[in-house]
Coordinates of C-alpha atoms in Angstrom, one line a residue:
M1 CA 0.1 -0.1 -0.3
T2 CA 1.2 3.3 -1.0
R3 CA 1.3 6.3 1.6
R4 CA -1.2 7.9 -0.4
D5 CA -3.4 4.9 0.0
W6 CA -2.8 4.6 3.5
V7 CA -4.0 8.1 4.0
A8 CA -6.8 7.8 2.2
T9 CA -7.8 4.8 3.9
A10 CA -7.2 6.4 7.4
A11 CA -9.2 9.4 6.1
S12 CA -11.9 7.6 5.2
A13 CA -12.4 6.6 9.2
L14 CA -13.5 10.1 9.6
S15 CA -17.1 9.3 7.9
V16 CA -17.7 6.6 10.8
T17 CA -19.0 8.0 14.2
A18 CA -18.4 5.7 17.0
G19 CA -19.9 6.0 20.5
A20 CA -18.1 8.2 22.9
S21 CA -15.7 5.9 25.1
S22 CA -16.4 6.0 28.9
A23 CA -13.9 7.6 31.0
P24 CA -11.1 5.3 32.4
T25 CA -11.3 4.3 36.0
P26 CA -8.5 5.4 38.5
E27 CA -7.0 1.9 38.4
A28 CA -7.1 1.7 34.6
R29 CA -5.9 5.2 33.8
P30 CA -3.6 5.3 30.9
N31 CA 0.0 6.2 31.3
I32 CA 1.2 8.8 29.1
L33 CA 4.4 9.0 27.2
L34 CA 4.8 13.0 25.5
I35 CA 7.7 12.9 22.9
I36 CA 8.8 16.5 21.8
S37 CA 11.3 16.9 18.8
D38 CA 12.1 20.7 18.5
Q39 CA 12.2 22.1 15.0
F40 CA 10.4 19.1 13.4
R41 CA 8.4 19.8 9.9
A42 CA 5.1 18.1 9.7
D43 CA 6.0 17.4 6.1
N44 CA 8.8 15.4 7.2
L45 CA 6.3 12.5 8.3
G46 CA 5.8 9.8 5.4
C47 CA 2.3 9.0 6.7
L48 CA 1.3 12.5 5.4
G49 CA 2.6 11.7 1.7
L50 CA 4.7 15.1 1.0
N51 CA 8.2 13.9 1.4
P52 CA 9.2 10.8 -0.7
M53 CA 12.2 9.9 1.6
D54 CA 10.9 7.4 3.8
L55 CA 12.7 9.0 7.0
T56 CA 9.9 8.0 9.3
P57 CA 8.9 4.5 9.4
N58 CA 8.4 4.6 13.3
L59 CA 6.6 7.2 13.4
D60 CA 4.0 6.2 10.3
A61 CA 3.6 2.9 12.1
L62 CA 3.0 4.5 15.2
A63 CA 0.3 6.9 13.3
A64 CA -1.0 3.9 11.5
R65 CA -1.9 2.5 14.8
G66 CA -3.4 5.6 16.3
V67 CA -4.6 9.1 15.3
L68 CA -3.1 11.3 12.9
F69 CA -3.5 15.1 13.3
R70 CA -3.3 16.5 9.5
S71 CA -3.8 20.0 10.3
A72 CA -1.8 20.6 13.9
M73 CA -0.2 24.2 14.4
A74 CA 2.3 25.9 16.1
N75 CA 0.5 28.8 18.4
Q76 CA 3.6 30.8 18.4
P77 CA 6.7 29.4 16.3
V78 CA 9.1 30.0 19.1
C79 CA 10.4 27.6 21.8
A80 CA 9.4 28.8 25.1
P81 CA 5.9 30.4 24.2
A82 CA 5.0 26.9 22.3
R83 CA 6.2 24.8 25.1
A84 CA 4.1 27.0 27.8
T85 CA 1.2 26.6 25.6
M86 CA 1.4 22.9 25.2
F87 CA 1.8 22.5 29.1
T88 CA -0.8 24.9 30.1
G89 CA -3.8 24.7 27.6
Q90 CA -3.2 28.8 27.2
Y91 CA -2.1 31.3 24.8
P92 CA 1.0 33.0 25.0
E93 CA -0.6 36.4 25.8
R94 CA -2.2 34.4 28.9
T95 CA 0.9 32.2 30.1
G96 CA 3.1 35.4 30.0
V97 CA 5.4 33.7 28.2
W98 CA 5.2 35.2 24.5
H99 CA 9.0 35.0 23.6
N100 CA 11.7 33.4 24.8
G101 CA 13.1 34.5 28.3
P102 CA 9.9 34.9 31.1
G103 CA 9.7 31.5 32.5
L104 CA 6.3 29.7 33.4
K105 CA 4.8 31.2 36.4
P106 CA 5.5 29.4 39.4
D107 CA 1.4 28.8 39.8
A108 CA 0.4 27.8 36.6
V109 CA -2.2 25.1 36.1
T110 CA -0.4 22.8 33.8
L111 CA -0.6 19.3 32.8
A112 CA 1.7 17.8 35.3
S113 CA 0.2 19.9 38.3
T114 CA -3.4 18.5 37.0
L115 CA -2.2 14.8 36.5
R116 CA -0.4 14.5 39.7
Q117 CA -3.6 15.8 41.7
E118 CA -5.3 13.0 40.1
G119 CA -2.7 10.5 41.1
Y120 CA 0.1 10.4 38.6
T121 CA 3.5 10.8 38.9
A122 CA 5.2 13.6 36.7
N123 CA 8.3 12.9 35.4
Y124 CA 10.8 15.1 33.0
I125 CA 13.6 14.7 30.5
G126 CA 15.2 16.9 28.3
K127 CA 15.2 20.1 27.2
W128 CA 12.8 22.5 29.2
H129 CA 13.3 26.2 28.1
L130 CA 10.6 27.4 30.6
G131 CA 12.9 28.3 33.3
P132 CA 13.0 31.8 34.4
Q133 CA 15.4 34.1 32.2
S134 CA 15.6 31.0 30.1
G135 CA 18.3 33.1 28.2
V136 CA 20.5 33.9 31.2
N137 CA 19.6 30.5 33.6
I138 CA 20.7 27.9 30.8
G139 CA 21.2 24.9 33.1
A140 CA 19.5 23.7 36.2
V141 CA 16.1 24.5 36.9
P142 CA 14.6 25.2 40.6
P143 CA 11.6 23.0 41.4
P144 CA 9.0 26.0 41.4
A145 CA 10.0 26.9 37.7
R146 CA 9.3 23.0 36.7
G147 CA 5.9 23.5 35.7
G148 CA 4.6 20.9 37.9
F149 CA 7.0 18.1 36.8
L150 CA 7.8 17.4 40.3
D151 CA 8.7 13.6 40.5
F152 CA 11.5 12.3 38.5
W153 CA 13.6 15.0 36.8
E154 CA 16.5 15.2 34.5
A155 CA 16.6 18.2 32.2
S156 CA 18.4 21.3 31.1
N157 CA 16.6 24.7 30.8
A158 CA 18.7 25.1 27.0
L159 CA 20.0 21.8 26.1
E160 CA 21.4 23.6 23.1
R161 CA 23.6 25.5 25.4
T162 CA 24.7 22.9 27.9
S163 CA 25.6 20.3 25.2
T164 CA 26.6 19.7 22.0
A165 CA 26.0 16.6 19.7
Y166 CA 28.2 13.8 21.5
S167 CA 29.1 15.5 25.0
G168 CA 27.3 17.9 27.6
E169 CA 25.2 17.8 30.7
M170 CA 21.8 17.7 32.1
Y171 CA 20.7 18.3 35.6
D172 CA 19.1 16.0 38.4
G173 CA 16.2 16.8 40.3
D174 CA 18.5 18.2 43.1
G175 CA 20.5 20.5 40.6
K176 CA 23.3 18.4 39.9
P177 CA 25.0 17.8 36.7
I178 CA 24.6 14.4 34.7
P179 CA 27.3 14.5 32.0
F180 CA 27.5 12.6 29.1
S181 CA 30.5 11.7 26.4
G182 CA 30.8 9.5 23.4
T183 CA 26.9 9.1 23.0
Y184 CA 24.7 10.9 20.5
R185 CA 22.7 13.3 22.8
A186 CA 19.3 12.0 21.3
Q187 CA 20.4 8.4 22.5
F188 CA 21.4 9.4 25.7
L189 CA 18.1 10.8 26.4
T190 CA 16.3 7.8 25.1
D191 CA 18.6 5.8 27.5
R192 CA 17.3 7.7 30.4
A193 CA 13.8 7.4 29.4
T194 CA 14.4 3.2 28.7
R195 CA 16.0 3.3 32.0
F196 CA 12.9 4.9 33.8
L197 CA 10.4 3.0 31.8
R198 CA 12.3 -0.4 33.3
E199 CA 12.2 0.6 37.0
K200 CA 9.3 -0.9 38.8
R201 CA 9.4 1.6 41.2
N202 CA 8.2 4.2 38.3
R203 CA 5.0 2.1 37.8
E204 CA 3.4 2.0 41.2
K205 CA 1.4 4.8 40.0
P206 CA 0.1 5.7 36.2
F207 CA 3.0 8.0 34.9
L208 CA 3.2 11.3 32.8
L209 CA 6.8 10.9 31.6
C210 CA 7.7 13.9 28.9
V211 CA 10.8 13.0 26.8
S212 CA 11.9 16.5 24.9
Y213 CA 14.5 15.8 22.5
L214 CA 16.9 18.9 21.2
E215 CA 16.9 17.2 17.8
V216 CA 16.0 18.3 15.0
H217 CA 16.9 21.7 16.4
H218 CA 20.3 23.3 15.0
Q219 CA 23.4 23.5 17.3
N220 CA 23.3 27.3 18.0
D221 CA 27.2 27.7 18.6
V222 CA 27.7 26.4 15.2
D223 CA 24.5 27.3 13.3
R224 CA 24.6 23.6 12.1
F225 CA 22.1 20.7 12.3
L226 CA 24.4 17.8 13.8
P227 CA 23.4 14.5 13.1
P228 CA 24.5 11.1 14.4
K229 CA 28.1 10.0 12.8
E230 CA 26.7 7.0 11.1
Y231 CA 24.4 9.0 9.1
E232 CA 26.8 11.4 7.7
D233 CA 26.8 9.8 4.2
R234 CA 23.0 9.8 4.1
Y235 CA 20.7 11.8 2.0
Q236 CA 23.3 13.5 -0.3
N237 CA 20.7 14.4 -2.9
P238 CA 17.8 15.1 -0.5
F239 CA 14.3 16.2 -1.7
V240 CA 13.5 19.8 -1.8
P241 CA 10.3 20.7 -0.6
Q242 CA 7.7 23.3 -2.8
D243 CA 8.1 26.1 -0.2
L244 CA 11.9 26.1 -0.2
R245 CA 12.9 25.7 -3.8
A246 CA 12.5 29.3 -4.7
L247 CA 13.7 31.0 -2.2
P248 CA 17.1 31.8 -0.8
G249 CA 18.3 30.3 2.6
S250 CA 20.5 28.3 4.5
W251 CA 18.8 24.7 2.8
P252 CA 21.1 23.8 0.3
S253 CA 24.0 23.2 2.9
Q254 CA 21.5 22.2 6.0
L255 CA 18.9 20.2 4.3
A256 CA 20.8 16.8 4.1
D257 CA 22.0 17.0 7.7
Y258 CA 18.0 18.2 8.8
Y259 CA 17.3 15.1 7.5
R260 CA 19.7 12.9 9.0
C261 CA 18.7 14.3 12.4
V262 CA 14.8 13.7 11.6
K263 CA 16.0 9.8 10.8
S264 CA 17.3 9.8 14.2
I265 CA 14.6 11.0 16.0
D266 CA 12.4 8.6 14.4
D267 CA 15.0 6.0 15.4
Q268 CA 14.5 6.8 19.0
V269 CA 10.6 6.8 18.5
G270 CA 11.1 3.2 17.6
H271 CA 13.5 2.3 20.7
L272 CA 11.0 4.0 23.2
R273 CA 8.0 2.0 21.7
Q274 CA 10.1 -1.2 21.8
A275 CA 11.1 -0.4 25.6
L276 CA 7.2 0.0 26.8
A277 CA 6.7 -2.9 24.9
D278 CA 9.2 -5.1 26.6
E279 CA 7.9 -3.7 29.9
G280 CA 4.3 -4.5 28.8
L281 CA 3.3 -1.1 29.0
D282 CA 2.5 -0.7 25.6
R283 CA -1.4 -1.5 26.1
N284 CA -2.2 0.9 28.5
T285 CA 0.2 4.0 27.4
I286 CA -0.9 6.8 25.3
V287 CA 2.0 8.0 23.2
V288 CA 2.2 11.1 21.7
F289 CA 4.5 12.8 19.3
L290 CA 4.9 16.3 18.1
S291 CA 7.0 19.4 17.9
D292 CA 7.1 23.1 19.1
H293 CA 7.2 24.8 15.8
G294 CA 8.7 24.0 12.2
C295 CA 11.5 25.0 10.2
H296 CA 12.0 27.5 7.0
F297 CA 15.7 27.2 6.8
K298 CA 16.0 31.2 6.8
T299 CA 13.9 31.2 3.6
R300 CA 11.6 33.7 5.3
N301 CA 13.7 35.9 7.9
T302 CA 17.0 35.4 9.4
E303 CA 16.4 32.3 12.0
Y304 CA 15.2 29.0 11.0
K305 CA 11.4 30.0 12.4
R306 CA 9.6 32.7 14.1
S307 CA 7.8 33.4 11.1
P308 CA 3.4 32.7 10.3
H309 CA 4.2 30.9 7.1
E310 CA 3.0 26.8 7.2
S311 CA 6.6 25.7 7.3
S312 CA 7.0 27.5 10.7
I313 CA 3.8 26.4 12.0
H314 CA 2.9 23.3 10.4
I315 CA 3.9 20.8 13.3
P316 CA 3.4 16.9 13.4
L317 CA 0.9 15.5 15.8
I318 CA 0.4 11.8 16.3
M319 CA -1.3 10.1 19.5
S320 CA -2.1 6.6 20.0
G321 CA -2.7 4.1 22.8
P322 CA -6.0 4.0 24.9
G323 CA -8.6 6.2 23.6
F324 CA -6.3 6.9 20.2
D325 CA -6.2 3.0 19.3
R326 CA -7.9 2.9 15.9
P327 CA -6.3 4.2 12.4
T328 CA -7.9 7.8 11.8
V329 CA -7.0 10.8 10.6
V330 CA -8.1 14.3 11.9
Q331 CA -8.3 16.8 8.8
E332 CA -9.6 19.6 11.2
L333 CA -7.3 22.2 12.8
V334 CA -6.2 21.9 16.0
S335 CA -3.1 23.6 18.1
Q336 CA -1.1 23.2 20.7
V337 CA -3.4 25.0 23.0
D338 CA -5.4 21.8 22.5
L339 CA -2.9 19.3 23.5
T340 CA -3.0 19.2 27.6
P341 CA -7.0 19.2 27.7
T342 CA -7.1 16.5 25.7
L343 CA -4.6 14.3 27.6
I344 CA -6.4 15.3 31.0
E345 CA -9.7 14.1 29.8
A346 CA -8.1 11.1 28.0
A347 CA -6.6 10.4 31.8
G348 CA -10.3 10.6 33.1
A349 CA -10.3 13.7 34.8
A350 CA -11.7 17.2 34.3
V351 CA -10.3 19.9 32.4
P352 CA -9.4 23.1 34.5
S353 CA -11.1 26.1 34.1
T354 CA -8.1 27.9 33.2
M355 CA -7.6 26.3 30.1
Q356 CA -8.4 27.8 26.6
G357 CA -7.7 25.0 24.7
K358 CA -10.3 22.5 23.8
S359 CA -10.2 18.6 23.9
M360 CA -9.6 16.8 20.7
L361 CA -11.5 13.5 21.8
P362 CA -14.7 14.2 20.1
L363 CA -12.6 14.8 16.6
V364 CA -11.4 11.5 17.6
R365 CA -14.7 9.6 17.6
G366 CA -15.4 11.5 14.3
D367 CA -17.4 14.2 15.9
A368 CA -16.4 17.8 14.3
A369 CA -20.1 19.1 14.6
N370 CA -19.2 21.7 16.8
W371 CA -15.4 22.3 16.2

């Protein structure tokens, strides 16, 4: 079956309206694995049928078993504002994080704080970028600035500034450095996440685990995308997306490395899914993959993002697992502000009134009447 056939077949599921599923009981509440890849264009996904390079077999397999949101958008195509919106279900003018710099408010009602009240643990690995004065405080993040992720914590406020592709530091819950060297950064994060999943004490309660990769974001100090060494010879003549072809920018020299980083992220998704299966967690874990923004390779301004063009704001969004466990393509426009309300409802909890986003579960069930 071709990708176009797969998309067409999955899209037809929208015409079938299923009955609303009942909320899970507290004892059966699903775990949630939230995977964030920084600066990942939606059209990298093979299952969207827009890129012929077959970069994402693991993500395509995830979409084939779950829900692909074809028209998911970033509410603001900059790291910190997008992430604040993801976790709070509020727009940037409400969170106060309208550019990179202001931290998330210590009393913010978030995905993590809400689920902890419901008996979940809230755990975080990787790039945070929501600590106070993130342009200055690049490393350890104090507990009040962690957005409710108050259980397991191994992160860096600005991972792109405390590490390079093969060495650097994250910080544990006590602010102590966790150095790494010789392992590709994305793989290092996956190894830490896999270790978390394999420790039985972490499964005594339902868990929310966020794994936030820096890749496919460029490495700031060298202004390049840094793929794993084993992929350095791949994609020498890469497919060029239509929106880049007529415009000057960095894509002629950077696109191949960007695709190599995309392939690496897809590998990590495969490793995480395998770890869930190995531990018997795959049947009761919601797996979500998305990005904070896209990438236009300096074709619209002097950066890679920070513009309202589709290449900046169109992001991948895939959900699979309990409540999202049949092949469906959602065509309606959704955005990051809807993520947290969706996951809270999928966990069987009430969405706080502070949240401006809406649960996407009606769309998953084929009910778009009031969207």
